[in-house]
Short mmCIF file of C-alpha atoms in Angstrom, two decimals:
data_model
loop_
_atom_site.label_atom_id
_atom_site.label_comp_id
_atom_site.label_asym_id
_atom_site.label_seq_id
_atom_site.Cartn_x
_atom_site.Cartn_y
_atom_site.Cartn_z
CA UNK G 1 84.83 -8.63 241.29
CA UNK G 2 86.01 -11.40 238.96
CA UNK G 3 83.58 -13.01 236.57
CA UNK G 4 82.33 -16.51 237.10
CA UNK G 5 84.12 -18.92 234.71
CA UNK G 6 80.82 -20.17 233.30
CA UNK G 7 79.81 -16.64 232.26
CA UNK G 8 83.21 -16.06 230.62
CA UNK G 9 82.91 -19.08 228.30
CA UNK G 10 80.19 -17.65 225.98
CA UNK G 11 82.17 -14.41 225.72
CA UNK G 12 85.30 -16.32 224.73
CA UNK G 13 83.40 -18.35 222.14
CA UNK G 14 81.92 -15.18 220.65
CA UNK G 15 85.33 -13.55 220.41
CA UNK G 16 86.83 -16.64 218.81
CA UNK G 17 83.98 -16.89 216.29
CA UNK G 18 84.41 -13.23 215.28
CA UNK G 19 88.14 -13.76 214.83
CA UNK G 20 87.58 -16.74 212.54
CA UNK G 21 85.05 -14.87 210.44
CA UNK G 22 87.14 -11.73 210.01
CA UNK G 23 90.48 -13.34 209.15
CA UNK G 24 90.85 -13.54 205.34
CA UNK G 25 91.16 -17.07 204.02
CA UNK G 26 93.32 -16.47 200.99
CA UNK G 27 95.75 -13.76 202.05
CA UNK G 28 94.19 -10.37 201.30
CA UNK G 29 96.62 -7.80 199.89
CA UNK G 30 96.76 -4.46 201.69
CA UNK G 31 98.33 -1.21 200.51
CA UNK G 32 100.27 1.39 202.46
CA UNK G 33 102.60 -0.90 204.41
CA UNK G 34 106.20 -0.53 205.43
CA UNK G 35 108.04 -3.86 205.25
CA UNK G 36 111.66 -4.20 206.30
CA UNK G 37 113.79 -7.28 205.60
CA UNK G 38 115.86 -8.65 208.49
CA UNK G 39 118.58 -11.15 207.65
CA UNK G 40 119.73 -13.68 210.27
CA UNK G 41 119.35 -13.36 214.03
CA UNK G 42 122.09 -10.76 214.06
CA UNK G 43 119.66 -8.27 212.52
CA UNK G 44 116.43 -9.70 213.88
CA UNK G 45 117.02 -9.90 217.62
CA UNK G 46 118.19 -6.29 218.16
CA UNK G 47 115.03 -5.05 216.41
CA UNK G 48 112.76 -7.46 218.29
CA UNK G 49 114.28 -6.54 221.65
CA UNK G 50 114.09 -2.82 220.85
CA UNK G 51 110.40 -3.17 220.02
CA UNK G 52 109.69 -5.16 223.18
CA UNK G 53 111.45 -2.50 225.26
CA UNK G 54 109.33 0.21 223.64
CA UNK G 55 106.00 -1.61 224.11
CA UNK G 56 103.48 0.21 226.28
CA UNK G 57 100.21 -1.69 225.79
CA UNK G 58 100.64 -5.25 224.55
CA UNK G 59 103.09 -7.87 223.32
CA UNK G 60 102.21 -11.17 221.66
CA UNK G 61 105.04 -13.59 220.83
CA UNK G 62 104.79 -17.02 219.18
CA UNK G 63 107.65 -19.38 218.45
CA UNK G 64 108.44 -23.02 217.81
CA UNK G 65 111.81 -23.13 219.62
CA UNK G 66 112.51 -21.09 222.74
CA UNK G 67 115.91 -22.02 224.09
CA UNK G 68 117.36 -21.43 227.54
CA UNK G 69 120.43 -19.72 226.07
CA UNK G 70 121.72 -16.11 226.08
CA UNK G 71 119.16 -14.95 223.48
CA UNK G 72 116.29 -16.79 225.13
CA UNK G 73 117.14 -15.33 228.53
CA UNK G 74 117.50 -11.83 227.06
CA UNK G 75 114.07 -12.05 225.42
CA UNK G 76 112.52 -13.39 228.62
CA UNK G 77 113.95 -10.54 230.69
CA UNK G 78 112.65 -8.01 228.15
CA UNK G 79 109.18 -9.55 228.38
CA UNK G 80 109.27 -9.40 232.18
CA UNK G 81 110.31 -5.74 232.10
CA UNK G 82 107.42 -5.00 229.75
CA UNK G 83 105.00 -6.73 232.13
CA UNK G 84 106.41 -4.65 234.99
CA UNK G 85 105.66 -1.49 232.97
CA UNK G 86 102.03 -2.55 232.72
CA UNK G 87 102.02 -3.98 229.20
CA UNK G 88 99.98 -7.13 228.69
CA UNK G 89 102.38 -9.87 227.59
CA UNK G 90 101.35 -13.11 225.91
CA UNK G 91 103.70 -15.92 224.91
CA UNK G 92 102.86 -19.09 222.95
CA UNK G 93 105.50 -21.81 222.59
CA UNK G 94 105.12 -25.12 220.82
CA UNK G 95 105.04 -28.01 223.28
CA UNK G 96 107.48 -30.14 221.28
CA UNK G 97 109.84 -27.40 220.13
CA UNK G 98 109.86 -25.66 223.51
CA UNK G 99 110.34 -28.88 225.47
CA UNK G 100 111.06 -28.79 229.18
CA UNK G 101 112.14 -25.15 229.09
CA UNK G 102 108.69 -24.12 227.85
CA UNK G 103 107.06 -26.08 230.65
CA UNK G 104 109.39 -24.41 233.15
CA UNK G 105 108.46 -20.97 231.82
CA UNK G 106 104.77 -21.91 232.08
CA UNK G 107 105.32 -22.45 235.80
CA UNK G 108 107.54 -19.45 236.48
CA UNK G 109 106.42 -16.58 234.22
CA UNK G 110 102.66 -16.16 234.97
CA UNK G 111 103.24 -15.06 238.60
CA UNK G 112 105.57 -12.40 237.18
CA UNK G 113 102.97 -11.03 234.77
CA UNK G 114 103.69 -12.92 231.53
CA UNK G 115 100.76 -15.03 230.30
CA UNK G 116 101.89 -18.20 228.52
CA UNK G 117 100.28 -21.00 226.58
CA UNK G 118 101.94 -24.25 225.48
CA UNK G 119 100.75 -25.48 222.10
CA UNK G 120 100.00 -29.21 222.43
CA UNK G 121 101.91 -30.58 225.36
CA UNK G 122 101.49 -34.23 224.38
CA UNK G 123 104.54 -36.41 224.85
CA UNK G 124 106.07 -38.38 222.01
CA UNK G 125 104.98 -41.73 223.39
CA UNK G 126 101.30 -40.83 222.99
CA UNK G 127 100.85 -41.89 219.37
CA UNK G 128 98.16 -39.54 218.09
CA UNK G 129 98.12 -38.05 214.61
CA UNK G 130 97.47 -34.58 215.92
CA UNK G 131 100.74 -34.79 217.85
CA UNK G 132 102.50 -34.04 214.54
CA UNK G 133 100.46 -30.89 213.90
CA UNK G 134 102.76 -28.38 215.54
CA UNK G 135 102.95 -24.59 215.94
CA UNK G 136 105.80 -23.75 213.58
CA UNK G 137 105.10 -20.09 212.89
CA UNK G 138 107.17 -17.26 214.38
CA UNK G 139 105.17 -14.09 215.06
CA UNK G 140 105.57 -11.06 217.30
CA UNK G 141 103.01 -8.24 217.58
CA UNK G 142 103.95 -5.09 219.50
CA UNK G 143 101.25 -2.62 220.61
CA UNK G 144 99.29 -3.71 217.52
CA UNK G 145 101.25 -1.21 215.41
CA UNK G 146 104.32 -3.32 214.59
CA UNK G 147 104.69 -7.01 213.79
CA UNK G 148 107.47 -9.45 212.98
CA UNK G 149 106.93 -12.57 210.86
CA UNK G 150 109.63 -14.97 209.72
CA UNK G 151 111.51 -18.18 210.28
CA UNK G 152 113.77 -17.19 213.17
CA UNK G 153 113.23 -19.01 216.48
CA UNK G 154 114.17 -17.70 219.90
CA UNK G 155 117.60 -19.30 219.84
CA UNK G 156 121.17 -18.02 219.84
CA UNK G 157 123.36 -18.37 216.80
CA UNK G 158 125.66 -21.43 216.85
CA UNK G 159 128.98 -20.58 218.46
CA UNK G 160 131.23 -22.87 216.43
CA UNK G 161 130.10 -21.91 212.92
CA UNK G 162 131.78 -19.48 210.50
CA UNK G 163 128.53 -17.55 210.20
CA UNK G 164 124.99 -17.28 211.58
CA UNK G 165 122.12 -19.44 210.35
CA UNK G 166 120.87 -18.18 207.02
CA UNK G 167 117.34 -17.13 207.90
CA UNK G 168 114.98 -14.18 207.47
CA UNK G 169 112.17 -12.22 209.04
CA UNK G 170 110.25 -9.10 208.08
CA UNK G 171 109.27 -6.17 210.27
CA UNK G 172 105.81 -4.90 209.32
CA UNK G 173 103.94 -1.65 209.91
CA UNK G 174 100.68 -0.53 208.41
CA UNK G 175 97.38 -2.27 207.61
CA UNK G 176 98.96 -5.75 207.41
CA UNK G 177 99.48 -5.65 211.17
CA UNK G 178 95.73 -6.06 211.73
CA UNK G 179 95.39 -9.57 210.23
CA UNK G 180 98.64 -10.61 211.93
CA UNK G 181 97.31 -9.46 215.29
CA UNK G 182 93.95 -11.06 214.59
CA UNK G 183 95.56 -14.43 213.81
CA UNK G 184 97.51 -14.16 217.06
CA UNK G 185 94.31 -13.45 218.99
CA UNK G 186 92.50 -16.36 217.42
CA UNK G 187 95.19 -18.84 218.41
CA UNK G 188 95.44 -17.37 221.92
CA UNK G 189 91.73 -17.74 222.55
CA UNK G 190 91.71 -21.21 221.03
CA UNK G 191 94.34 -22.31 223.52
CA UNK G 192 92.65 -20.45 226.39
CA UNK G 193 89.17 -21.93 226.04
CA UNK G 194 89.93 -25.18 227.93
CA UNK G 195 91.13 -23.15 230.95
CA UNK G 196 87.67 -22.32 232.25
CA UNK G 197 88.84 -21.64 235.78
CA UNK G 198 91.51 -19.14 234.72
CA UNK G 199 90.77 -15.49 234.13
CA UNK G 200 91.96 -14.73 230.61
CA UNK G 201 92.07 -10.98 230.14
CA UNK G 202 91.68 -9.58 226.64
CA UNK G 203 94.22 -7.21 225.17
CA UNK G 204 93.37 -3.55 225.89
CA UNK G 205 90.89 -3.30 222.98
CA UNK G 206 87.90 -5.24 221.67
CA UNK G 207 88.94 -8.34 219.78
CA UNK G 208 88.20 -8.07 216.07
CA UNK G 209 87.40 -4.31 216.11
CA UNK G 210 90.74 -2.69 215.34
CA UNK G 211 91.33 0.86 214.30
CA UNK G 212 92.94 1.26 210.89
CA UNK G 213 96.71 1.32 211.14
CA UNK G 214 98.28 4.57 209.93
CA UNK G 215 99.80 4.41 206.46
CA UNK G 216 103.53 3.88 206.83
CA UNK G 217 104.70 3.25 203.30
CA UNK G 218 103.80 2.19 199.78
CA UNK G 219 104.24 -1.59 199.91
CA UNK G 220 101.50 -4.07 199.00
CA UNK G 221 101.60 -7.09 201.28
CA UNK G 222 99.47 -9.94 202.59
CA UNK G 223 99.59 -12.39 205.47
CA UNK G 224 99.56 -16.02 204.32
CA UNK G 225 98.56 -18.58 206.94
CA UNK G 226 98.50 -22.38 206.93
CA UNK G 227 96.42 -24.30 209.41
CA UNK G 228 94.03 -27.24 209.36
CA UNK G 229 90.81 -25.22 209.37
CA UNK G 230 90.38 -22.23 207.07
CA UNK G 231 93.83 -21.92 205.50
CA UNK G 232 94.90 -25.40 204.51
CA UNK G 233 96.52 -24.49 201.17
CA UNK G 234 96.91 -20.71 201.21
CA UNK G 235 100.71 -20.71 201.15
CA UNK G 236 100.91 -23.48 198.56
CA UNK G 237 98.43 -21.67 196.29
CA UNK G 238 100.44 -18.45 196.50
CA UNK G 239 103.54 -20.29 195.29
CA UNK G 240 101.63 -22.08 192.51
CA UNK G 241 100.09 -18.87 191.19
CA UNK G 242 103.43 -17.03 191.24
CA UNK G 243 105.26 -19.91 189.53
CA UNK G 244 102.60 -20.12 186.83
CA UNK G 245 103.04 -16.43 186.00
CA UNK G 246 106.86 -16.32 186.35
CA UNK G 247 108.54 -14.84 183.28
CA UNK G 248 112.28 -14.64 183.97
CA UNK G 249 113.57 -15.75 187.36
CA UNK G 250 112.59 -17.94 190.30
CA UNK G 251 114.84 -18.17 193.37
CA UNK G 252 113.63 -20.23 196.34
CA UNK G 253 115.40 -20.91 199.63
CA UNK G 254 113.97 -23.75 201.70
CA UNK G 255 115.69 -25.46 204.59
CA UNK G 256 113.59 -28.60 204.09
CA UNK G 257 112.53 -29.26 200.52
CA UNK G 258 110.25 -32.13 199.56
CA UNK G 259 107.51 -30.43 197.53
CA UNK G 260 104.37 -32.27 196.53
CA UNK G 261 103.50 -33.13 192.96
CA UNK G 262 101.75 -29.80 192.25
CA UNK G 263 104.74 -27.71 193.28
CA UNK G 264 107.20 -30.01 191.54
CA UNK G 265 105.17 -29.78 188.35
CA UNK G 266 105.04 -25.99 188.61
CA UNK G 267 108.82 -25.75 189.08
CA UNK G 268 109.50 -28.09 186.16
CA UNK G 269 107.01 -26.28 183.94
CA UNK G 270 108.62 -22.90 184.70
CA UNK G 271 112.07 -24.26 183.84
CA UNK G 272 110.77 -25.72 180.56
CA UNK G 273 109.26 -22.34 179.64
CA UNK G 274 112.74 -20.84 179.81
CA UNK G 275 112.42 -19.33 183.30
CA UNK G 276 115.64 -19.56 185.29
CA UNK G 277 114.76 -21.62 188.38
CA UNK G 278 117.24 -21.78 191.25
CA UNK G 279 116.86 -23.62 194.56
CA UNK G 280 118.99 -22.80 197.59
CA UNK G 281 118.76 -25.82 199.89
CA UNK G 282 120.30 -27.26 203.04
CA UNK G 283 123.68 -28.77 202.28
CA UNK G 284 124.43 -30.04 205.77
CA UNK G 285 123.16 -33.24 207.30
CA UNK G 286 120.72 -32.22 210.02
CA UNK G 287 117.78 -34.64 209.90
CA UNK G 288 118.78 -37.90 208.21
CA UNK G 289 115.49 -38.89 206.54
CA UNK G 290 114.78 -35.35 205.37
CA UNK G 291 118.30 -34.92 203.99
CA UNK G 292 118.30 -38.11 201.93
CA UNK G 293 114.65 -37.86 200.88
CA UNK G 294 115.16 -34.51 199.19
CA UNK G 295 118.21 -35.90 197.35
CA UNK G 296 115.84 -38.32 195.65
CA UNK G 297 114.27 -35.37 193.80
CA UNK G 298 117.46 -33.70 192.57
CA UNK G 299 117.82 -35.88 189.46
CA UNK G 300 114.41 -34.92 188.06
CA UNK G 301 114.94 -31.25 188.86
CA UNK G 302 118.44 -30.98 187.43
CA UNK G 303 117.44 -32.89 184.29
CA UNK G 304 114.72 -30.30 183.64
CA UNK G 305 117.18 -27.41 183.95
CA UNK G 306 116.52 -26.42 187.57
CA UNK G 307 119.70 -25.21 189.30
CA UNK G 308 120.20 -26.76 192.76
CA UNK G 309 122.62 -25.15 195.23
CA UNK G 310 123.52 -26.70 198.59
CA UNK G 311 124.37 -24.22 201.33
CA UNK G 312 127.18 -25.46 203.57
CA UNK G 313 128.79 -22.33 205.08
CA UNK G 314 126.48 -22.62 208.08
CA UNK G 315 123.01 -24.05 208.63
CA UNK G 316 120.31 -22.95 206.21
CA UNK G 317 117.03 -22.25 207.97
CA UNK G 318 115.50 -19.85 205.44
CA UNK G 319 111.98 -20.11 204.04
CA UNK G 320 111.95 -17.36 201.43
CA UNK G 321 111.51 -16.81 197.70
CA UNK G 322 111.66 -14.14 195.01
CA UNK G 323 110.02 -14.39 191.60
CA UNK G 324 110.76 -11.89 188.85
CA UNK G 325 111.11 -8.26 189.99
CA UNK G 326 108.32 -7.64 192.47
CA UNK G 327 107.17 -10.87 194.19
CA UNK G 328 108.71 -12.06 197.43
CA UNK G 329 107.73 -14.12 200.44
CA UNK G 330 109.35 -14.60 203.84
CA UNK G 331 108.05 -16.73 206.66
CA UNK G 332 108.14 -20.01 208.51
CA UNK G 333 106.88 -22.40 205.83
CA UNK G 334 109.29 -24.77 204.13
CA UNK G 335 108.30 -26.53 200.92
CA UNK G 336 107.86 -29.93 202.52
CA UNK G 337 104.95 -32.03 203.79
CA UNK G 338 105.43 -30.95 207.40
CA UNK G 339 104.94 -27.26 206.60
CA UNK G 340 102.40 -27.61 203.79
CA UNK G 341 100.18 -30.29 205.32
CA UNK G 342 100.70 -30.49 209.07
CA UNK G 343 102.01 -27.39 210.87
CA UNK G 344 100.63 -23.96 211.61
CA UNK G 345 102.68 -21.58 209.47
CA UNK G 346 102.79 -17.88 208.65
CA UNK G 347 104.40 -16.12 205.68
CA UNK G 348 104.24 -12.55 204.45
CA UNK G 349 103.75 -12.04 200.70
CA UNK G 350 105.22 -8.77 199.42
CA UNK G 351 104.68 -7.15 196.01
CA UNK G 352 107.47 -4.58 195.99
CA UNK G 353 110.57 -4.15 193.85
CA UNK G 354 112.79 -2.76 196.61
CA UNK G 355 112.21 -5.58 199.09
CA UNK G 356 112.35 -8.21 196.32
CA UNK G 357 115.69 -6.78 195.20
CA UNK G 358 117.07 -6.78 198.76
CA UNK G 359 116.00 -10.37 199.38
CA UNK G 360 117.33 -11.50 196.01
CA UNK G 361 120.71 -9.93 196.78
CA UNK G 362 120.92 -11.84 200.08
CA UNK G 363 119.89 -15.11 198.44
CA UNK G 364 122.41 -14.55 195.65
CA UNK G 365 125.07 -14.16 198.34
CA UNK G 366 123.94 -17.48 199.79
CA UNK G 367 124.25 -19.10 196.38
CA UNK G 368 127.78 -17.71 196.04
CA UNK G 369 128.62 -19.48 199.32
CA UNK G 370 127.07 -22.76 198.16
CA UNK G 371 127.99 -25.81 196.10
CA UNK G 372 125.99 -26.47 192.95
CA UNK G 373 124.57 -29.97 192.62
CA UNK G 374 124.80 -31.06 188.98
CA UNK G 375 124.32 -34.21 186.90
CA UNK G 376 127.86 -35.35 187.67
CA UNK G 377 127.10 -35.22 191.41
CA UNK G 378 124.14 -37.48 190.87
CA UNK G 379 126.35 -39.97 189.02
CA UNK G 380 128.91 -39.88 191.83
CA UNK G 381 126.34 -41.03 194.35
CA UNK G 382 126.60 -44.79 194.66
CA UNK G 383 123.70 -47.02 193.70
CA UNK G 384 123.26 -47.97 197.36
CA UNK G 385 123.07 -44.30 198.36
CA UNK G 386 120.51 -43.57 195.66
CA UNK G 387 118.43 -46.53 196.82
CA UNK G 388 118.56 -45.14 200.34
CA UNK G 389 117.46 -41.73 198.98
CA UNK G 390 114.30 -43.25 197.58
CA UNK G 391 113.67 -45.38 200.68
CA UNK G 392 113.89 -42.21 202.81
CA UNK G 393 111.58 -40.40 200.39
CA UNK G 394 109.09 -43.26 200.51
CA UNK G 395 109.11 -43.39 204.30
CA UNK G 396 108.44 -39.66 204.55
CA UNK G 397 105.72 -39.80 201.92
CA UNK G 398 103.89 -42.72 203.53
CA UNK G 399 104.24 -41.25 207.01
CA UNK G 400 102.82 -37.94 205.85
CA UNK G 401 99.89 -39.61 204.10
CA UNK G 402 99.04 -41.47 207.28
CA UNK G 403 99.22 -38.36 209.44
CA UNK G 404 97.65 -35.86 207.08
CA UNK G 405 95.36 -38.26 205.17
CA UNK G 406 96.08 -36.31 202.00
CA UNK G 407 96.58 -37.86 198.55
CA UNK G 408 98.66 -35.10 197.01
CA UNK G 409 101.97 -36.07 198.68
#
């Protein structure tokens, strides 16, 4: 016999409260993990699909974009096959990023066994500040023993480009899977609470009471979240602390790069201390305001000795960094106001020389395929273009202040 909806509500609230209390605020490091770097969708999707096909108990998938293209359809079919095997399958798609396809899946997938939630389905014409607070993180949790975190959406690689999008994800096993799964549960129950008339089954275990994951390796790692409740500045603080302690080398890849004053000051200070600071940024025009706004910052950075490289071989979508020999992060968070002040984001922080070396090698390859932006490039930009750079920067800054009501940007 199914429970009455009114009796389910207190249980849901209790589960949600436990999840919020047990999820570390600042990114707690755990030992004994195995972390594997996956570069571009060409490496990521085969591993994701293989894990979905092997799932026996549960699958949780979150994404910003979920396209109706060959990759999207392949992932959907894999989820449906998992549901047919008896696995509990949950899917969360951002309402703006997923668009009409997400709403179509919300109608078609539940009868076939895939539970789905749309994160904020408001339309663009409803001018509310919270409309801009989107689900931007990309997470997959398989049987609560394996997780994927990164910047790669459910979208096929562009067909007419010389290479895939430059982007990364990490495959995680070990104790770090528990906070990843817990964050997924918390968001799922948050989105499920308004649906009082719908039976929302828990995953096949008690929420918040997980068994310890078996030790898989020797990597120290932490989950870094950004939201508007308990983790407002976790990702930003991790960058600031690492930059302050950097001794030799900083290499950051960010598809959208308009850091606030704290991060800019930390980058400039590192460069002035003699640390080599390199930025691998988007060199192609994708979003007009974003593209020109970040150009407004290049003069200050280059003048302080920061090396700026613009990636043009294909689209840069990476959100990753390495600092010195044993600090690395991969995830969904860019260094811009949208990621650092508005969106829900998830990064993995790794303290490990092997993974840091592997990520550095891939970023170095990206730099080799890029064009360096130097002082002469700044001089070649016309006065009108530079004025437009600062107008674009001002528009983005003011807009973000209005939406986020934060004085640091």
